[in-house]
mmCIF file of C-alpha atoms in Angstrom:
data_model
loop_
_atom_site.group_PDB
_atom_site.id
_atom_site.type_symbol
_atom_site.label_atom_id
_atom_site.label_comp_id
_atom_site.label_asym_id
_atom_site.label_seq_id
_atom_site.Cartn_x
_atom_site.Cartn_y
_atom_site.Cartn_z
ATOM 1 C CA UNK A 1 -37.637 32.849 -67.401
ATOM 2 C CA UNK A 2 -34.522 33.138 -69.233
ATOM 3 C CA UNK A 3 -33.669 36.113 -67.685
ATOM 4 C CA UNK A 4 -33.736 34.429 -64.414
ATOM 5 C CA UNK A 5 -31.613 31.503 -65.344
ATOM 6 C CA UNK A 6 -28.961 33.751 -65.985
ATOM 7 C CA UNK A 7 -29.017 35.882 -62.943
ATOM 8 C CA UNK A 8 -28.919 32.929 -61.047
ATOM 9 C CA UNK A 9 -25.673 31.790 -62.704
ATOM 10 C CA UNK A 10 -24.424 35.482 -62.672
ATOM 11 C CA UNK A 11 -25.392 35.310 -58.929
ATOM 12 C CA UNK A 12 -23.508 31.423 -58.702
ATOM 13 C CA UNK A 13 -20.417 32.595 -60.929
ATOM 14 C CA UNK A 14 -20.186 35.661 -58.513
ATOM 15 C CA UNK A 15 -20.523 33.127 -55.413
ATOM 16 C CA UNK A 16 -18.194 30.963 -56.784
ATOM 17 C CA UNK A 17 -15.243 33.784 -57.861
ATOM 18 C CA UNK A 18 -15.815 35.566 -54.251
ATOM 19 C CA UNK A 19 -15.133 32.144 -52.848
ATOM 20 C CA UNK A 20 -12.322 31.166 -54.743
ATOM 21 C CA UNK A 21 -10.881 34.449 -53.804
ATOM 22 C CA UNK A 22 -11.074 33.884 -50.183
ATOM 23 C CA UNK A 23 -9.904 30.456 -50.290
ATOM 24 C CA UNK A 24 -6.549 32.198 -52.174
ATOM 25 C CA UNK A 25 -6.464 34.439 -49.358
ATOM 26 C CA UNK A 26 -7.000 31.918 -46.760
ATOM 27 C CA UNK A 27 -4.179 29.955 -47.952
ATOM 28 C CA UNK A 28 -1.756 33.080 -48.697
ATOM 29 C CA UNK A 29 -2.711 34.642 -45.942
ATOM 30 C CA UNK A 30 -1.577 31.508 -43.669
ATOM 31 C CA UNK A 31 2.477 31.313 -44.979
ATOM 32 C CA UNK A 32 2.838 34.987 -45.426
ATOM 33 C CA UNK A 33 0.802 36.958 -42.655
ATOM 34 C CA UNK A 34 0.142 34.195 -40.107
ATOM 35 C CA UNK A 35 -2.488 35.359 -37.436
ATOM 36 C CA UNK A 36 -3.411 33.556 -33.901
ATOM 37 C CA UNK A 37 -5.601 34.481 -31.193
ATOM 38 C CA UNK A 38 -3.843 31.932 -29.315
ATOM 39 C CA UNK A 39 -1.237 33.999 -28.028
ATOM 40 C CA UNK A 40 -0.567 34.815 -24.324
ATOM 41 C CA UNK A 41 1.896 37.045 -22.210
ATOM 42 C CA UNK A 42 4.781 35.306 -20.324
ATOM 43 C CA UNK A 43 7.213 36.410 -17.944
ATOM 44 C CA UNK A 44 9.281 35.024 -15.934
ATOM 45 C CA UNK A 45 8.354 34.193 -12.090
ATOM 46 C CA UNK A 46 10.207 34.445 -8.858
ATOM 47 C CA UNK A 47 9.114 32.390 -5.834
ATOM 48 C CA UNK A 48 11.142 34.349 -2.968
ATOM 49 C CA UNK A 49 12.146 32.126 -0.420
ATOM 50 C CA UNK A 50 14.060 33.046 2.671
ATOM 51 C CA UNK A 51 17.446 31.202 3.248
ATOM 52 C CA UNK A 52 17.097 31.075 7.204
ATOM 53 C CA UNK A 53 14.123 30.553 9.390
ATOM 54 C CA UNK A 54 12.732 32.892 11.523
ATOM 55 C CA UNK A 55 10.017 35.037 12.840
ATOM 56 C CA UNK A 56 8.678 38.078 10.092
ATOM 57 C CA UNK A 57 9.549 41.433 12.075
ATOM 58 C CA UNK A 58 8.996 43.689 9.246
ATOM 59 C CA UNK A 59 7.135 43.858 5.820
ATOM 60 C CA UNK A 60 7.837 46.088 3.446
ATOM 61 C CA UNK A 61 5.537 45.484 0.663
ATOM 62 C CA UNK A 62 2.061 45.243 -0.230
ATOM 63 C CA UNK A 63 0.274 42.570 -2.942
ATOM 64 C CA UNK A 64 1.044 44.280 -6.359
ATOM 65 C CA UNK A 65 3.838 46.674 -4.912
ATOM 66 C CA UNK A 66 6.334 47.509 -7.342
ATOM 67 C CA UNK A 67 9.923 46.558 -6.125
ATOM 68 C CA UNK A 68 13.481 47.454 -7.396
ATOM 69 C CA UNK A 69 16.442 44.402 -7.644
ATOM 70 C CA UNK A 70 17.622 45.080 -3.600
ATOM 71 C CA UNK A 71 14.807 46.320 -2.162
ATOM 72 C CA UNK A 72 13.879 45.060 1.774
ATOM 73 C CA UNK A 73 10.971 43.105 1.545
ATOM 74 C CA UNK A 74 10.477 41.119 4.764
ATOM 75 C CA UNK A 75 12.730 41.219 7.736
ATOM 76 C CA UNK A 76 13.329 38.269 9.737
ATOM 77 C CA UNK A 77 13.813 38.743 14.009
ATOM 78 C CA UNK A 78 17.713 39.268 14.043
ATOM 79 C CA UNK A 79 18.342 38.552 17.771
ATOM 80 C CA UNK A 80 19.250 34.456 17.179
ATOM 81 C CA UNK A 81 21.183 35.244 14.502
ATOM 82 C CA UNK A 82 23.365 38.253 16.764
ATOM 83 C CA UNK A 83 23.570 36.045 19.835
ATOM 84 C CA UNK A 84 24.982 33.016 17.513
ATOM 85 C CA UNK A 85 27.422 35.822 15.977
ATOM 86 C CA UNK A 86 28.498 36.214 19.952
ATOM 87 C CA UNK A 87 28.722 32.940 20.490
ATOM 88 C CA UNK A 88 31.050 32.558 17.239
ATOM 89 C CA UNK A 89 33.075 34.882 18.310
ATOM 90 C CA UNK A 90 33.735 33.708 21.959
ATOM 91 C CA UNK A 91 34.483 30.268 20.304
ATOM 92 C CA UNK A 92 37.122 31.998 18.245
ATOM 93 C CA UNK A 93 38.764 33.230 21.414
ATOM 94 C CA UNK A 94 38.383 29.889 22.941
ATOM 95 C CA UNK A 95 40.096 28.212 20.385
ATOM 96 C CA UNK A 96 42.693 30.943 20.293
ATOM 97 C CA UNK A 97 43.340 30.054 23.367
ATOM 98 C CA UNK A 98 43.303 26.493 22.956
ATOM 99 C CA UNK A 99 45.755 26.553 20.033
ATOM 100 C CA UNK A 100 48.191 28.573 22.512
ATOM 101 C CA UNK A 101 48.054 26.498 25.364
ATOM 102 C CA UNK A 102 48.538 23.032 23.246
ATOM 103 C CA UNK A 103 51.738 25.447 21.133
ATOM 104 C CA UNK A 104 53.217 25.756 24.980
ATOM 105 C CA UNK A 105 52.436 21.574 25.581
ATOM 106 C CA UNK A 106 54.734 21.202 22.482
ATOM 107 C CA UNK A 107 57.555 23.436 23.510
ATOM 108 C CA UNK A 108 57.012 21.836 27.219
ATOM 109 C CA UNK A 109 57.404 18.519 25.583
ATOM 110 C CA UNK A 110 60.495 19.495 23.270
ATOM 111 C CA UNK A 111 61.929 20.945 26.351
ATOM 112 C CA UNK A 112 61.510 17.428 28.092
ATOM 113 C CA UNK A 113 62.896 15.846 25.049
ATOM 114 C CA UNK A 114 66.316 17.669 25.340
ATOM 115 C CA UNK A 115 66.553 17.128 28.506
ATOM 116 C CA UNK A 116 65.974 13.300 28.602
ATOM 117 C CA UNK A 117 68.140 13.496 25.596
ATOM 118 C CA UNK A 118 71.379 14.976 28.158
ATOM 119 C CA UNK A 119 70.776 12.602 30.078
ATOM 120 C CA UNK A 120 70.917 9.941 27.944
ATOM 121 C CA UNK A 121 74.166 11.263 26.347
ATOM 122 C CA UNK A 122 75.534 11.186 29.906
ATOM 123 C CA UNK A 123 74.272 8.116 30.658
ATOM 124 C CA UNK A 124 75.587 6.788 27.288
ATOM 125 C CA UNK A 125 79.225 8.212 28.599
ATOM 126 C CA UNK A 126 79.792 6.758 32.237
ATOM 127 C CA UNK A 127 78.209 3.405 30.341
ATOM 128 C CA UNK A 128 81.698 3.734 27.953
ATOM 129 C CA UNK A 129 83.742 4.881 30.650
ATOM 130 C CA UNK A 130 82.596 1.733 32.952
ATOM 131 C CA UNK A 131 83.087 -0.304 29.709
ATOM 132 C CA UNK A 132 86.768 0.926 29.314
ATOM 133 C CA UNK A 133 87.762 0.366 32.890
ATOM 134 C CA UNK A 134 86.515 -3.378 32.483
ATOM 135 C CA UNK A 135 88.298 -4.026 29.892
ATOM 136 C CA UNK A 136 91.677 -2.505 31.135
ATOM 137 C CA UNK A 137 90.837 -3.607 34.996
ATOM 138 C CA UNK A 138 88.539 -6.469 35.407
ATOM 139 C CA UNK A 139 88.390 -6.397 38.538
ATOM 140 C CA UNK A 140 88.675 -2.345 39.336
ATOM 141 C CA UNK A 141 84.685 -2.062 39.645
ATOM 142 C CA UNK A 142 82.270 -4.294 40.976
ATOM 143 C CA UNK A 143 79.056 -5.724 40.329
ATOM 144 C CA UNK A 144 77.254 -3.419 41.522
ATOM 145 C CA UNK A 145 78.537 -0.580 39.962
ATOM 146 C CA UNK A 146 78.156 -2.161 36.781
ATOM 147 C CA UNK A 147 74.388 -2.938 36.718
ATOM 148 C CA UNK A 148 73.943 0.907 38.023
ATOM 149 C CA UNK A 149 75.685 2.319 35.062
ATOM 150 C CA UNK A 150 73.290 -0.093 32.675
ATOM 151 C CA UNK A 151 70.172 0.148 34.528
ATOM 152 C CA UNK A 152 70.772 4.312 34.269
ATOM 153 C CA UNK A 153 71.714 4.000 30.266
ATOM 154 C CA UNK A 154 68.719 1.723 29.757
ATOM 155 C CA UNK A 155 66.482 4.154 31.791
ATOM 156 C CA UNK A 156 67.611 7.135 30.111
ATOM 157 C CA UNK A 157 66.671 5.583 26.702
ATOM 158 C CA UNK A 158 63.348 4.925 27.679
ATOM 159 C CA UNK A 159 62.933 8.662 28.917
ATOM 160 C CA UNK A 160 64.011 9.511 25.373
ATOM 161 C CA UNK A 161 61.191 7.254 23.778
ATOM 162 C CA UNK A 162 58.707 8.065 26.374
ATOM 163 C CA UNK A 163 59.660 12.314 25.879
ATOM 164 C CA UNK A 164 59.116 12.162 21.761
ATOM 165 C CA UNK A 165 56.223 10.162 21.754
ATOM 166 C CA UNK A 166 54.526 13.147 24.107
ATOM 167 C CA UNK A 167 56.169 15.560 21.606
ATOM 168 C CA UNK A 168 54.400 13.818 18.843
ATOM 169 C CA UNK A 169 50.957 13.840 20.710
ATOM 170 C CA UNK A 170 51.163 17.875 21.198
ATOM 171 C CA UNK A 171 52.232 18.225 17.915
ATOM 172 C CA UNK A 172 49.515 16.087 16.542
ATOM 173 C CA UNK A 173 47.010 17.860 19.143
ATOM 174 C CA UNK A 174 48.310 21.406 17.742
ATOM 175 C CA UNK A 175 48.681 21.129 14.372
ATOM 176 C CA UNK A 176 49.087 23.392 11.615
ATOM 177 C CA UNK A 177 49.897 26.970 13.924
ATOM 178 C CA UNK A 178 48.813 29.995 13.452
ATOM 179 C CA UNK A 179 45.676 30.926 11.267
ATOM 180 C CA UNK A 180 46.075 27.770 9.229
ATOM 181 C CA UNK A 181 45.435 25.788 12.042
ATOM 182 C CA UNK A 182 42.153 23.300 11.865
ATOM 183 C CA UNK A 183 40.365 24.235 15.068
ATOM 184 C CA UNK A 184 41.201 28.090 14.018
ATOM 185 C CA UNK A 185 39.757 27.863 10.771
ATOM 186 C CA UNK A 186 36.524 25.642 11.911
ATOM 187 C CA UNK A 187 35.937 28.486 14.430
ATOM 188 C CA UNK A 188 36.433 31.013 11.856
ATOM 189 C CA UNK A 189 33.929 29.682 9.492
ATOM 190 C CA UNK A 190 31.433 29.319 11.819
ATOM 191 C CA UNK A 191 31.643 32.979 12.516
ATOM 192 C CA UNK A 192 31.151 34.041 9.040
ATOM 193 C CA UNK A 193 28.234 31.270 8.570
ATOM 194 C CA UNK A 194 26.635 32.873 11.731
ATOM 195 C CA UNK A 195 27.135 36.223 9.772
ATOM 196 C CA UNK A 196 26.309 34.928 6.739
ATOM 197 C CA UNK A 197 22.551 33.834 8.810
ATOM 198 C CA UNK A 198 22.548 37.551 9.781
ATOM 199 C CA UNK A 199 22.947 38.775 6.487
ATOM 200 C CA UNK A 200 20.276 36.236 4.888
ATOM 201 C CA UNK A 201 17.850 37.261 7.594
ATOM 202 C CA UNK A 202 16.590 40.609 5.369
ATOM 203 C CA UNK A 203 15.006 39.476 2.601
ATOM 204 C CA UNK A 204 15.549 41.435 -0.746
ATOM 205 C CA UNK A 205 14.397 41.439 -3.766
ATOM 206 C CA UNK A 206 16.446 39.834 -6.589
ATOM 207 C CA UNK A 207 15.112 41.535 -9.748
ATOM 208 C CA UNK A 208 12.539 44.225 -10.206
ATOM 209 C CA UNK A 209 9.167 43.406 -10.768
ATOM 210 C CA UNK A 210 5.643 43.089 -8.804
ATOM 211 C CA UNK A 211 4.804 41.034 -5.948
ATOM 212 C CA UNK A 212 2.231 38.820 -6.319
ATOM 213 C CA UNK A 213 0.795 36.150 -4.265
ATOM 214 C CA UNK A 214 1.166 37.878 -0.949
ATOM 215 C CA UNK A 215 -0.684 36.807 2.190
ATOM 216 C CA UNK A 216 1.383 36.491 5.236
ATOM 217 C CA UNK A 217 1.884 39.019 8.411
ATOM 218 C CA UNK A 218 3.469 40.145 11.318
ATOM 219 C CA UNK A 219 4.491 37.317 13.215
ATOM 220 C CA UNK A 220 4.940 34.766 10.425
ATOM 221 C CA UNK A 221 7.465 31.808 10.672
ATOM 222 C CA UNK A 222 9.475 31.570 7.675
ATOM 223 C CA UNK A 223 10.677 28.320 6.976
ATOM 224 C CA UNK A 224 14.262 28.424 4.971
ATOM 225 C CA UNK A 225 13.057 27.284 1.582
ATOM 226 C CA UNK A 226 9.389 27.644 1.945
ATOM 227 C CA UNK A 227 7.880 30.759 -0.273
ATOM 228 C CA UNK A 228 6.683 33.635 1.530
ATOM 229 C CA UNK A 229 5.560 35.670 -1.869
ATOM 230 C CA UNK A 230 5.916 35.549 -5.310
ATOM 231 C CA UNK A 231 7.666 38.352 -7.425
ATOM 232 C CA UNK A 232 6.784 38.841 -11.503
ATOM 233 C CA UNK A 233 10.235 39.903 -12.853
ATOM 234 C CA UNK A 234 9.960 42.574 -15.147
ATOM 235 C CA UNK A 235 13.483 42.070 -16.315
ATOM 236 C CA UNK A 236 12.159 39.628 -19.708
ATOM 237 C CA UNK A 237 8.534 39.669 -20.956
ATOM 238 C CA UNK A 238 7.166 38.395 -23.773
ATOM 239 C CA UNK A 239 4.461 36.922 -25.744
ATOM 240 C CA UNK A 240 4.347 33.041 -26.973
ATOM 241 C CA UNK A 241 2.144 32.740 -30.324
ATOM 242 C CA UNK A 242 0.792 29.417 -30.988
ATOM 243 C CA UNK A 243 1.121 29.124 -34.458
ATOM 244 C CA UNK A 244 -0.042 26.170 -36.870
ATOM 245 C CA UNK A 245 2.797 24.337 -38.371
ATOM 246 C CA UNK A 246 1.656 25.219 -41.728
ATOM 247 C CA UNK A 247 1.849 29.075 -40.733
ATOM 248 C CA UNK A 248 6.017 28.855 -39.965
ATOM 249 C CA UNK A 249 7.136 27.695 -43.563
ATOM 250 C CA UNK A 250 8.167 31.460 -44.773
ATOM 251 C CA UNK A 251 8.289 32.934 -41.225
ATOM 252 C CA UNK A 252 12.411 34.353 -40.085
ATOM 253 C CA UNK A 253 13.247 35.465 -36.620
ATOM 254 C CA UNK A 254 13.742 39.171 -36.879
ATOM 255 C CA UNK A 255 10.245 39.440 -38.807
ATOM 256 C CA UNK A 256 7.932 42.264 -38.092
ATOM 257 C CA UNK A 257 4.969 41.575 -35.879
ATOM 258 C CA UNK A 258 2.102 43.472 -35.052
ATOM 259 C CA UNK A 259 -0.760 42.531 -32.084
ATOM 260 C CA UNK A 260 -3.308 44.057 -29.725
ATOM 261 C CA UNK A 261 -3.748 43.311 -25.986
ATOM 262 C CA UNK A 262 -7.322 43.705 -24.819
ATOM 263 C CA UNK A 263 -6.467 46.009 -21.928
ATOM 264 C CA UNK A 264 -5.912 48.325 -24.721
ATOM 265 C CA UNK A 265 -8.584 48.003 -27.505
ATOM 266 C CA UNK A 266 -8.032 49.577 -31.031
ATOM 267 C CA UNK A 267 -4.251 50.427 -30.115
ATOM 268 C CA UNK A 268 -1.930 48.411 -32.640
ATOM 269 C CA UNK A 269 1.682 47.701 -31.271
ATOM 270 C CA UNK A 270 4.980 46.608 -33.281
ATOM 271 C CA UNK A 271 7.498 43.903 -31.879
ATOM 272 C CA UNK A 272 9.808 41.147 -33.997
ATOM 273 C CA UNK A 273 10.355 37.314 -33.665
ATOM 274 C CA UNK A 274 12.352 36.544 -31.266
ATOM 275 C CA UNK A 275 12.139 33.026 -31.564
ATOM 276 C CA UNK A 276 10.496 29.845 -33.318
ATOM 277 C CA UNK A 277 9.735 26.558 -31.512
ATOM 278 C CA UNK A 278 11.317 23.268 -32.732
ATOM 279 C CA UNK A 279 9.385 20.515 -30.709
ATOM 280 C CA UNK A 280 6.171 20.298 -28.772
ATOM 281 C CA UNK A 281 5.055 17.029 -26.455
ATOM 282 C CA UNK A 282 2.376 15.028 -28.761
ATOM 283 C CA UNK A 283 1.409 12.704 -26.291
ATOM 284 C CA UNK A 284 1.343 11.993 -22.128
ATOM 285 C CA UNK A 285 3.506 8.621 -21.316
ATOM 286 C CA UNK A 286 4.050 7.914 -17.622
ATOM 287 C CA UNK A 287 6.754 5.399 -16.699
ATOM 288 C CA UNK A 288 4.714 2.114 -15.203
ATOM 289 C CA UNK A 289 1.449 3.229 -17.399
ATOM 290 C CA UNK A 290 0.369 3.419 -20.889
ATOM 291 C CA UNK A 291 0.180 6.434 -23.064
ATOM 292 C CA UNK A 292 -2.910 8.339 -23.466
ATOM 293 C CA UNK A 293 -3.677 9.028 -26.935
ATOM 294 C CA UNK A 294 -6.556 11.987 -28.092
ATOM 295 C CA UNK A 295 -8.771 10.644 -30.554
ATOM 296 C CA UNK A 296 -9.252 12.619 -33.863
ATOM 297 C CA UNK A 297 -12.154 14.588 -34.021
ATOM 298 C CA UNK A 298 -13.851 15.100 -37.547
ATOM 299 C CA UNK A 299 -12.592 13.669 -41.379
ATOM 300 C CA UNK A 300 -9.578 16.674 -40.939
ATOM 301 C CA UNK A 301 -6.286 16.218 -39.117
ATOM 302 C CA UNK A 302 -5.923 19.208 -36.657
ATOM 303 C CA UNK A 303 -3.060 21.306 -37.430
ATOM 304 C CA UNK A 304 -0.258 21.060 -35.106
ATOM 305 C CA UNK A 305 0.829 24.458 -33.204
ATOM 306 C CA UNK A 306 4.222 25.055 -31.684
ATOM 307 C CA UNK A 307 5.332 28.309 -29.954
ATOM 308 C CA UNK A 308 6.713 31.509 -31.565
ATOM 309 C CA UNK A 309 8.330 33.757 -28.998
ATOM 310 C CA UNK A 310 7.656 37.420 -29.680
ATOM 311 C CA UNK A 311 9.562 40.344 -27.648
ATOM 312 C CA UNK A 312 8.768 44.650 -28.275
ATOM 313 C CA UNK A 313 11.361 46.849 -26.608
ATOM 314 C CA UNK A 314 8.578 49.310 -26.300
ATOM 315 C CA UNK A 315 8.541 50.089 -22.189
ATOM 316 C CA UNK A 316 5.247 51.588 -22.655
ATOM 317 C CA UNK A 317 3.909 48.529 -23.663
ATOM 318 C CA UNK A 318 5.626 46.089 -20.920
ATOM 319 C CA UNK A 319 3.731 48.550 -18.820
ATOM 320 C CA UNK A 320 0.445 47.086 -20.161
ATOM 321 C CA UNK A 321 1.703 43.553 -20.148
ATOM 322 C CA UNK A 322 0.141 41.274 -17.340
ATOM 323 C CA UNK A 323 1.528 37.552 -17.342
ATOM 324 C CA UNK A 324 -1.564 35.160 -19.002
ATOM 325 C CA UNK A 325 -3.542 38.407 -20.616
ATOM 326 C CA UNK A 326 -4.634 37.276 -24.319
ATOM 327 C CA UNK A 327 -2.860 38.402 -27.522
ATOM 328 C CA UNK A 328 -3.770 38.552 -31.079
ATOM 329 C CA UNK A 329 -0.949 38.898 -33.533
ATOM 330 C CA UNK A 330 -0.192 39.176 -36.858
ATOM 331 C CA UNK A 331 3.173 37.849 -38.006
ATOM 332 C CA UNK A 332 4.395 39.678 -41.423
ATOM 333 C CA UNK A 333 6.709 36.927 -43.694
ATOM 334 C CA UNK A 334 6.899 39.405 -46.688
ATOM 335 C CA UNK A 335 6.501 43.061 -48.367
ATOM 336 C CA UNK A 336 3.019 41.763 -50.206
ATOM 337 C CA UNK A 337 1.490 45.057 -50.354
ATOM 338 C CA UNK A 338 -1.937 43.270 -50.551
ATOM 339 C CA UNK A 339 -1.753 40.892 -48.039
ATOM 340 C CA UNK A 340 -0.043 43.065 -45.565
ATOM 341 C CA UNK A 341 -3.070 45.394 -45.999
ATOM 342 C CA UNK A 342 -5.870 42.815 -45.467
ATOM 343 C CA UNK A 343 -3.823 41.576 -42.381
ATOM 344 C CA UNK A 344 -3.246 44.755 -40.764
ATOM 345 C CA UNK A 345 -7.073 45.603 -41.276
ATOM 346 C CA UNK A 346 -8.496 42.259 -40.149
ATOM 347 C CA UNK A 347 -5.709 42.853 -37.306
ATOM 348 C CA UNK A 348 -7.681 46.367 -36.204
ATOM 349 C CA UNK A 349 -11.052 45.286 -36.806
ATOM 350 C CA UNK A 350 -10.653 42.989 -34.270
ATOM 351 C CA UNK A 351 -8.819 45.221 -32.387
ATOM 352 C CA UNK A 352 -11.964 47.525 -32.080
ATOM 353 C CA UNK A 353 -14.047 44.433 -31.073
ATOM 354 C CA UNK A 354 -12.377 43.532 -28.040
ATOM 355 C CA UNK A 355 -14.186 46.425 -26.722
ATOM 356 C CA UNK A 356 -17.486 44.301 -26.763
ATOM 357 C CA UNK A 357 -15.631 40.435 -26.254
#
């Protein structure tokens, strides 16, 4: 009996060390090798939209076609966009034309001008010379001849007035000549919006990546604006790590990293921390409502998570990368030989299981 009682306490004191040891670990484990299954992929997303309407003429692509920055994907019927070129163009002339014919009103009007001016100078003249005469010989012209030499002085005035005020309203009508001129330059950048249209009418891609979210045919309107596909840009991937608040207290951007993707069990890559989260959105307020608040679940607060940003340079691996595909990872704060070690295996082991998850 006594030799029972203490293998049962050998057996408890065993328990109890074991599990003092793994609640050490547990805790160590958590500041200085951090490790989340709640990690996904990210990327950045493209949704390409065409910048003129029109009827889809050609398709170059296929759902999950790999594309280079420039490629043609779509092509949009040119022939509106060509006959508004022409009719650009032919407005361009018109105006040309336009701007000539009002230049020639204003030299026809400053020609009218310097005439009406002559003739006011000699009007102005026999007015003095009849002036003169009256003044040294009342009585050497008459009435008559009097009121002729005003009425022509006072109607050569108004010719004046009348002849600038058309030279103003030609002027006004030209303005600015030669390429700077208003009804030039209007025409002008109509042209290059109209080939500007034409240009915008092949649709290329902006960045490489994969299309995605592809579904439309020959004969498809494209609305200027509306999304015809959607491209996964393979210029920035990377993975976001939701790690608990308590895990970030030793981690440093630059710190190793190590995770699995399931589309490649037991294969262990390396990346670094690219970045550590400084806010997340603890509760859902809409303007006019109240704010919904979660209700704690059990006698334990939940630990908060916020996002750690993770990047590998590896192209191999981007290869394997697909936007939303679960990640485990394994952040490493430290050079604990020990720790590093129970990580990295825990890290495999499950590794090897996500052959079987």
């Amino acid at each position: 009996m006594g030799k029972e009682k203490k293998s049962i306490k050998k057996v408890s004191l065993i328990v109890l060390i074991v599990t003092a040891m793994f609640f050490i670990w547990y805790v160590s484990a958590d500041r200085h090798t951090p490790y989340t299954d709640q990690a996904r992929i990210q990327g950045l997303i493209t949704p390409v939209s065409p910048r003129v309407s029109g009827f889809v003429t050609e398709i170059n692509i296929k759902l999950h076609s790999r594309v280079k920055a420039g490629d043609v994907l779509f092509q949009l019927d040119k022939r509106p966009f060509e006959i508004a070129i022409d009719m650009a163009e032919a407005e361009i002339d018109n105006t040309t034309q336009s701007v000539a014919a009002s230049g020639a009103s204003v030299k026809s009007s400053a020609g009218k001008l310097g005439v009406a001016k002559a003739q006011l100078d000699r009007a102005q003249r026999n007015w003095d010379r009849v002036q003169k005469v009256m003044r040294e010989n009342e009585g050497a012209l008459s009435e008559a001849d009097k009121d002729q030499a005003e009425t022509a002085l006072l109607q050569a005035t108004e010719q004046v007035a009348s002849a600038e005020a058309s030279l103003e309203r030609a002027e006004q009508s030209l303005g600015v000549s030669g390429p700077d001129n208003p009804k030039i330059r209007r025409a002008v950048q109509k042209l290059e919006k109209a080939q500007l249209d034409l240009e915008f009418s092949t649709i290329t891609a902006p960045t490489d990546g994969v299309i995605e979210s592809f579904d439309v045919d020959l004969g498809y309107y494209a609305n200027a604006g509306q999304p015809i596909t959607t491209l996964i840009s393979s210029s920035d991937v990377w993975i976001q790590a939701n790690l608990k608040e308590n895990n970030l207290s030793k981690m440093n951007l630059e710190d190793e990293v190590e995770f699995s993707l399931d589309i490649a069990p037991g294969t262990i890559f390396k990346g670094k921390v690219r970045s550590i989260g400084f806010g997340v959105a603890t509760d859902q307020t809409n303007k006019g409502g109240l704010p919904s608040v979660s209700d704690k679940k059990g006698w334990l607060q939940d630990p908060q998570r916020f996002p750690v940003i993770i990047s590998c340079d590896d192209p191999e691996v981007k290869d394997l990368y697909r936007l939303g595909g679960q990640v485990d990872v394994v952040v490493y704060t430290g050079d604990n030989f020990l720790l590093n070690a129970i990580a990295g295996f825990r890290l495999r082991l499950i590794s090897f299981l996500s052959y079987v998850r």
